[in-house]
């Protein structure tokens, strides 16, 4: 392993371990190359071989020159760029490389970047990153993490199951994640001309106040998690507002309390463990204009499931789970206690989608464990923090949750296991139609989905009151 400094192509004389820019440089495993501010010509790195070679490229400061850095075959490059470096005239071409890791500090400017087409690109950029050139990734599972206040021109993420996360106030012209099951997350105040996820089953998460002219999920089954409705979208099969209705009365040791009045530390009555303290709670307001009917709130009317069940109208999100099969709640239709998404019950009298609802405030809260609670007298659930739910939240919310819930449980959740088995919408509806073994011996019981990620519930997000 040797450390070299790459200087101007015309520098004379060369100092110890200095190399001229403007040539092909042979790389051995573990070598480190420092790009000097005087470097002023194209640099090509070639493997000394045989076999794969890993090496570092370090840039400690700005370089006002215009040139290309090319990483050849059988090489894996780890590129590090210091804070405040202006490299806007430099192009990084790693298309032939085995893989690329690029890490840049805060307030860095850079030119064009063509990532590896053979292996993964792992890119981490600090706050204030700027480029007015195109960036292109490859066909592997790439990971891109960008801080706040970033500015990009066009991003072509290529094929592969990519994960792309931007902080707040990102500005970009076009992004296309191409093929693969991609995850794209933006913080608040995104400004973009187009965000496209093309082929694959993709997940898009937007913070508040996004301004996107063209948000297009493309083909596949795509899910959008949005903090508000300040956007238009097409080819999105599922939209979830990360959210629980403020007038819902939750049973507590001191009597029913409005969920909007509850705070961290307040006790909530649970079916199995008595009073339990609220560990995490959040509320948010959402416009519903343009939201698909299937994603509108569910109204469970007074006495819809029996006398006092609920005792007053209950409004929940479509994926909020309701207990059935016990305590007078559809006991004749389900042969055991389980949770079903509220939208699975919309075929029953008194339960309907609120098609005309224009806006709503949601509240949700989590306990140490997932529990059966009573909302307006109806047994339903506290928040189950499965992986899909956690991923649907903002980075700040996820950080808060991980501080409160220190480690994942055996089922992959932060507060599992599930208090009762989960049924999918389809399985619940089959049971409501009588297609289970107790009524039809020739037909086996509809499968129960033990609570894990929540994915079985049609891409379910946070269940809401």
XYZ file of C-alpha atoms in Angstrom:
465
model
C 0.000 0.000 0.000
C 1.452 3.327 -1.130
C 0.207 6.926 -0.945
C 0.677 9.056 -4.069
C -0.035 12.708 -4.880
C -1.289 13.532 -8.377
C -0.111 16.993 -9.468
C -0.065 19.119 -12.618
C 0.962 17.403 -15.828
C 3.705 20.008 -16.259
C 5.163 20.084 -12.765
C 8.931 19.825 -12.700
C 10.514 18.345 -10.752
C 8.295 15.732 -9.148
C 8.590 15.268 -5.422
C 8.572 11.920 -3.589
C 5.540 9.786 -4.567
C 4.212 12.520 -6.859
C 2.668 11.566 -10.202
C 1.741 13.676 -13.194
C -1.894 14.092 -14.170
C -2.666 13.283 -17.795
C -1.602 9.632 -17.749
C -2.768 6.114 -16.965
C -1.815 5.099 -13.434
C -1.419 1.480 -12.381
C -3.123 0.660 -9.087
C -2.232 -1.965 -6.499
C -4.557 -3.079 -3.753
C -4.741 -0.568 -0.891
C -3.088 2.315 -2.751
C -4.152 5.876 -1.876
C -4.150 8.681 -4.443
C -4.469 12.307 -3.355
C -5.689 14.706 -6.060
C -3.717 17.929 -5.659
C -5.363 21.284 -6.486
C -2.801 21.631 -9.324
C -3.956 18.446 -11.138
C -5.087 19.607 -14.571
C -5.443 16.695 -17.017
C -7.374 13.456 -17.389
C -6.440 10.655 -14.973
C -7.089 6.977 -15.703
C -6.696 4.329 -13.034
C -5.919 0.781 -14.222
C -5.595 -2.347 -12.117
C -2.187 -3.940 -11.764
C -4.016 -7.265 -11.391
C -4.489 -10.063 -11.152
C -7.955 -10.005 -9.642
C -10.054 -7.279 -8.034
C -8.270 -4.276 -6.533
C -9.568 -1.754 -3.987
C -8.031 1.691 -3.599
C -8.748 5.234 -2.371
C -9.000 8.573 -4.130
C -8.879 11.577 -1.814
C -9.602 15.210 -2.600
C -8.756 17.606 0.215
C -9.673 20.905 -1.417
C -10.968 22.743 -4.465
C -9.639 22.283 -7.989
C -10.517 24.883 -10.620
C -9.406 22.791 -13.593
C -11.528 20.728 -15.969
C -10.627 17.054 -16.438
C -11.911 13.475 -16.152
C -11.115 10.830 -13.547
C -11.659 7.351 -14.990
C -11.718 4.142 -12.938
C -11.045 1.025 -14.982
C -12.076 -2.629 -14.799
C -11.344 -4.867 -11.788
C -11.169 -1.793 -9.547
C -13.284 -0.722 -6.581
C -12.738 2.946 -5.773
C -13.423 4.687 -2.467
C -13.580 8.390 -3.241
C -13.502 10.921 -0.408
C -14.073 14.670 -0.841
C -13.489 17.205 1.918
C -15.917 19.932 3.027
C -16.237 23.039 0.851
C -14.393 21.549 -2.128
C -15.351 23.061 -5.481
C -14.792 20.368 -8.118
C -17.436 21.508 -10.577
C -15.114 20.996 -13.557
C -14.326 17.353 -12.746
C -16.089 14.321 -14.235
C -15.904 10.942 -12.491
C -16.306 7.985 -14.844
C -16.538 4.681 -12.943
C -18.668 2.788 -15.469
C -16.080 0.021 -16.000
C -15.272 -0.403 -12.292
C -16.447 -3.231 -10.063
C -18.063 -0.842 -7.546
C -17.887 2.734 -6.327
C -18.113 4.386 -2.923
C -18.281 8.183 -3.016
C -18.376 10.238 0.182
C -18.452 14.038 0.137
C -18.579 16.523 2.995
C -20.726 19.631 3.287
C -20.949 22.376 0.651
C -19.235 20.385 -2.083
C -19.670 21.171 -5.781
C -18.999 18.497 -8.376
C -19.357 17.902 -12.097
C -20.686 14.860 -13.941
C -20.696 11.397 -12.344
C -21.138 8.059 -14.126
C -21.269 5.268 -11.555
C -20.291 1.639 -11.838
C -22.442 -0.454 -14.164
C -21.094 -3.702 -12.704
C -21.530 -3.377 -8.959
C -23.225 -1.215 -6.379
C -22.688 2.510 -6.058
C -22.769 3.771 -2.474
C -22.939 7.551 -2.412
C -23.122 9.752 0.674
C -23.221 13.519 0.220
C -23.323 16.180 2.925
C -25.474 19.290 3.209
C -25.366 21.897 0.476
C -24.160 19.593 -2.298
C -24.337 21.158 -5.789
C -24.021 19.869 -9.345
C -25.333 21.224 -12.618
C -24.281 18.119 -14.537
C -26.011 14.758 -15.082
C -25.470 11.855 -12.681
C -25.937 8.245 -13.708
C -25.849 5.058 -11.640
C -25.729 1.430 -12.795
C -27.715 -1.786 -12.733
C -27.045 -2.947 -9.175
C -28.687 -2.096 -5.849
C -27.349 1.426 -5.408
C -27.615 3.526 -2.246
C -27.656 7.333 -2.384
C -27.928 9.455 0.762
C -27.951 13.236 0.367
C -28.117 15.917 3.066
C -30.182 19.101 3.172
C -30.186 21.880 0.564
C -28.856 19.767 -2.307
C -29.091 20.848 -5.952
C -28.986 18.347 -8.819
C -29.679 18.494 -12.537
C -30.702 15.029 -13.788
C -30.332 11.686 -12.005
C -30.612 8.370 -13.868
C -30.532 5.643 -11.217
C -30.450 2.775 -13.719
C -31.744 -0.716 -12.991
C -31.531 -2.491 -9.643
C -33.321 -2.097 -6.310
C -32.055 1.357 -5.430
C -32.458 3.314 -2.188
C -32.300 7.087 -2.546
C -32.767 9.487 0.370
C -32.679 13.289 0.199
C -32.874 15.708 3.104
C -34.931 18.899 3.199
C -35.102 21.555 0.476
C -33.737 19.405 -2.337
C -33.823 20.908 -5.817
C -33.503 18.832 -8.972
C -34.702 18.825 -12.541
C -35.427 15.189 -13.395
C -34.952 11.891 -11.565
C -35.738 8.470 -13.038
C -35.045 5.329 -11.020
C -35.659 3.084 -14.046
C -36.138 -0.680 -13.470
C -36.128 -2.340 -10.056
C -38.063 -2.072 -6.809
C -36.805 1.307 -5.702
C -37.257 3.374 -2.545
C -37.091 7.163 -2.919
C -37.423 9.524 0.041
C -37.446 13.318 0.062
C -37.584 15.588 3.085
C -39.617 18.787 3.271
C -39.869 21.458 0.568
C -38.749 19.403 -2.419
C -38.637 21.326 -5.717
C -38.438 19.149 -8.840
C -39.612 19.133 -12.416
C -40.035 15.343 -12.598
C -39.654 12.361 -10.297
C -40.222 9.037 -12.061
C -39.818 5.500 -10.758
C -40.548 3.736 -14.080
C -40.547 -0.095 -13.838
C -40.897 -2.057 -10.615
C -42.809 -1.947 -7.344
C -41.528 1.333 -6.006
C -42.020 3.357 -2.837
C -41.958 7.157 -2.826
C -41.983 9.232 0.360
C -42.498 12.985 0.340
C -42.190 15.481 3.165
C -44.386 18.552 3.485
C -44.828 21.224 0.799
C -43.406 19.325 -2.197
C -43.438 21.090 -5.553
C -43.177 18.459 -8.295
C -44.494 19.087 -11.800
C -44.524 15.405 -12.792
C -44.642 12.653 -10.172
C -44.952 9.358 -12.037
C -44.793 5.874 -10.540
C -44.560 4.224 -13.952
C -45.390 0.531 -14.278
C -45.614 -1.909 -11.388
C -47.328 -1.478 -8.015
C -46.153 1.824 -6.563
C -46.865 3.294 -3.134
C -46.733 6.974 -2.233
C -46.415 8.097 1.383
C -47.214 11.795 1.649
C -47.293 14.258 4.524
C -49.796 16.467 2.724
C -51.581 16.656 -0.630
C -49.518 19.452 -2.188
C -48.698 17.438 -5.299
C -50.245 15.625 -8.240
C -49.250 12.105 -9.195
C -49.992 9.447 -11.784
C -49.446 5.693 -11.971
C -49.467 5.484 -8.170
C -51.444 2.433 -7.081
C -51.466 3.178 -3.353
C -51.319 6.496 -1.527
C -50.916 6.496 2.238
C -50.992 9.508 4.504
C -48.683 8.811 7.367
C -51.034 9.250 10.217
C -55.054 8.338 13.777
C -59.450 11.322 14.028
C -58.883 13.799 16.913
C -62.321 13.372 18.570
C -61.847 9.627 19.007
C -62.301 8.661 22.660
C -59.645 6.249 23.927
C -60.344 4.327 27.140
C -57.973 5.344 29.950
C -57.937 4.612 33.706
C -59.620 7.987 34.275
C -62.287 7.410 31.593
C -62.510 7.984 27.830
C -60.150 10.728 26.625
C -59.902 12.477 23.256
C -56.935 11.013 21.419
C -55.910 14.556 20.467
C -55.524 15.395 24.172
C -53.250 12.462 24.987
C -49.537 13.014 25.518
C -46.436 10.906 26.069
C -46.624 9.199 29.453
C -50.437 9.150 29.628
C -51.933 5.764 30.490
C -54.213 3.897 28.085
C -56.335 0.879 29.024
C -55.324 -2.285 27.165
C -57.161 -5.597 26.877
C -54.292 -7.815 27.968
C -51.971 -5.760 30.173
C -54.108 -3.164 31.907
C -52.979 0.492 31.849
C -49.937 1.126 29.621
C -48.066 4.369 29.018
C -47.917 6.107 25.645
C -44.301 6.087 24.435
C -44.682 8.005 21.159
C -47.457 10.118 19.619
C -47.859 12.267 16.524
C -50.585 14.276 14.804
C -50.774 15.860 11.358
C -53.317 17.560 9.112
C -53.979 16.266 5.597
C -55.878 17.561 2.604
C -57.843 14.790 0.862
C -58.720 16.425 -2.458
C -57.431 14.177 -5.238
C -56.860 11.239 -2.916
C -58.175 7.964 -4.348
C -61.441 6.787 -2.802
C -59.767 3.592 -1.599
C -57.482 5.730 0.567
C -60.191 7.948 2.070
C -61.034 7.622 5.791
C -63.412 4.915 6.980
C -66.508 5.801 9.017
C -67.686 3.037 11.360
C -71.139 4.241 12.360
C -72.615 4.036 15.847
C -73.675 0.426 16.680
C -72.397 -0.835 13.291
C -70.942 -3.989 14.881
C -73.489 -4.284 17.691
C -75.016 -2.201 20.497
C -72.379 0.297 21.617
C -69.868 -1.019 19.073
C -68.893 1.699 18.597
C -70.777 3.921 21.020
C -70.374 6.878 18.651
C -69.192 7.266 15.066
C -65.557 6.204 14.725
C -63.306 7.523 11.935
C -60.140 5.585 11.162
C -57.732 5.247 8.267
C -58.371 2.434 5.755
C -55.591 0.208 7.135
C -56.379 0.776 10.811
C -57.081 -2.629 12.286
C -60.288 -3.529 14.108
C -60.603 -6.542 16.414
C -63.099 -9.173 15.229
C -64.068 -12.630 16.432
C -64.512 -11.693 20.094
C -66.158 -9.353 22.596
C -69.287 -9.090 20.502
C -67.416 -7.817 17.453
C -68.450 -10.060 14.541
C -68.087 -13.195 16.664
C -70.459 -15.132 14.394
C -68.441 -14.293 11.273
C -64.906 -15.042 12.523
C -63.942 -18.198 14.385
C -61.143 -16.642 16.458
C -59.952 -13.225 17.589
C -57.900 -11.375 14.979
C -57.329 -7.926 13.549
C -58.714 -6.874 10.156
C -58.124 -3.613 8.242
C -61.100 -1.262 8.537
C -61.486 -1.098 4.768
C -62.225 -4.844 4.746
C -65.491 -4.064 6.606
C -66.927 -1.494 4.206
C -69.413 -4.028 2.814
C -71.210 -4.112 6.165
C -74.144 -1.825 7.031
C -73.045 1.363 8.745
C -69.428 1.189 7.583
C -68.349 3.225 4.584
C -65.555 5.143 2.909
C -65.872 8.909 3.445
C -65.787 9.853 -0.235
C -66.666 13.510 0.316
C -64.168 14.167 3.089
C -61.965 17.115 2.085
C -59.411 17.145 4.902
C -58.649 15.401 8.161
C -56.314 15.510 11.135
C -54.844 12.169 12.086
C -53.310 11.102 15.394
C -51.384 7.941 16.126
C -49.670 6.653 19.235
C -47.471 3.721 20.195
C -47.168 1.800 23.448
C -44.300 -0.415 24.595
C -46.093 -3.319 22.939
C -48.839 -3.677 20.364
C -52.148 -3.857 22.258
C -55.896 -4.188 21.941
C -57.413 -0.871 23.054
C -60.914 0.615 23.001
C -61.743 3.553 20.711
C -65.271 4.956 21.059
C -66.047 1.672 22.794
C -64.840 -0.453 19.858
C -61.837 -2.721 20.317
C -59.097 -1.820 17.871
C -55.312 -1.481 18.022
C -52.550 0.752 19.237
C -49.834 1.483 16.686
C -47.866 -1.574 15.544
C -44.386 -0.415 14.556
C -43.610 -2.955 11.847
C -40.819 -2.329 9.305
C -43.147 -0.940 6.623
C -44.724 1.473 9.101
C -41.355 2.691 10.337
C -40.066 3.164 6.780
C -43.150 5.231 5.907
C -42.219 7.868 8.491
C -39.904 10.828 8.026
C -36.206 10.420 8.899
C -36.737 12.612 11.987
C -39.642 10.458 13.155
C -37.657 7.274 12.605
C -34.796 8.730 14.615
C -37.167 9.602 17.462
C -38.647 6.109 17.417
C -35.275 4.390 17.556
C -34.370 6.478 20.602
C -37.565 5.365 22.367
C -37.594 1.743 21.154
C -33.995 0.656 21.459
C -34.015 -2.560 19.439
C -36.089 -4.617 17.064
C -38.150 -7.550 18.305
C -38.018 -11.078 16.935
C -40.849 -10.268 14.489
C -38.884 -7.355 12.990
C -40.991 -4.678 14.680
C -40.051 -2.089 17.293
C -42.931 -2.993 19.632
C -44.189 -6.443 18.658
C -45.343 -9.108 18.712
C -48.802 -8.401 17.340
C -51.507 -8.519 20.021
C -53.647 -10.705 17.750
C -53.051 -12.295 14.324
C -53.550 -10.013 11.322
C -55.872 -10.862 8.440
C -55.397 -9.406 4.984
C -58.248 -7.458 3.399
C -58.934 -10.329 1.029
C -58.963 -12.992 3.746
C -61.247 -10.897 5.944
C -63.697 -10.381 3.109
C -63.727 -14.083 2.347
C -64.642 -14.769 5.946
C -67.376 -12.138 5.849
C -68.791 -13.972 2.830
C -68.843 -17.180 4.854
C -65.909 -18.899 3.125
C -64.330 -20.554 6.136
C -64.340 -24.011 7.556
C -66.978 -23.597 10.235
C -69.656 -22.914 7.598
C -68.153 -24.783 4.671
C -66.223 -27.878 5.822
C -64.872 -28.450 2.322
C -63.139 -25.060 2.360
C -60.191 -24.486 4.686
C -60.069 -21.477 6.964
C -58.775 -18.240 5.481
C -55.110 -17.790 6.371
C -54.112 -15.661 9.325
C -51.195 -13.308 8.775
C -49.092 -13.051 11.913
C -48.053 -9.446 12.430
C -44.691 -8.778 10.955
C -44.040 -6.108 8.384
C -47.645 -5.287 7.535
C -46.907 -5.774 3.823
C -49.703 -8.334 3.552
C -52.159 -5.519 4.137
C -51.730 -4.062 0.645
C -48.725 -1.916 1.399
C -50.213 -0.724 4.687
C -48.886 2.386 6.311
C -49.521 3.670 9.790
C -53.003 2.823 11.102
C -54.830 5.996 12.069
C -57.599 7.358 14.279
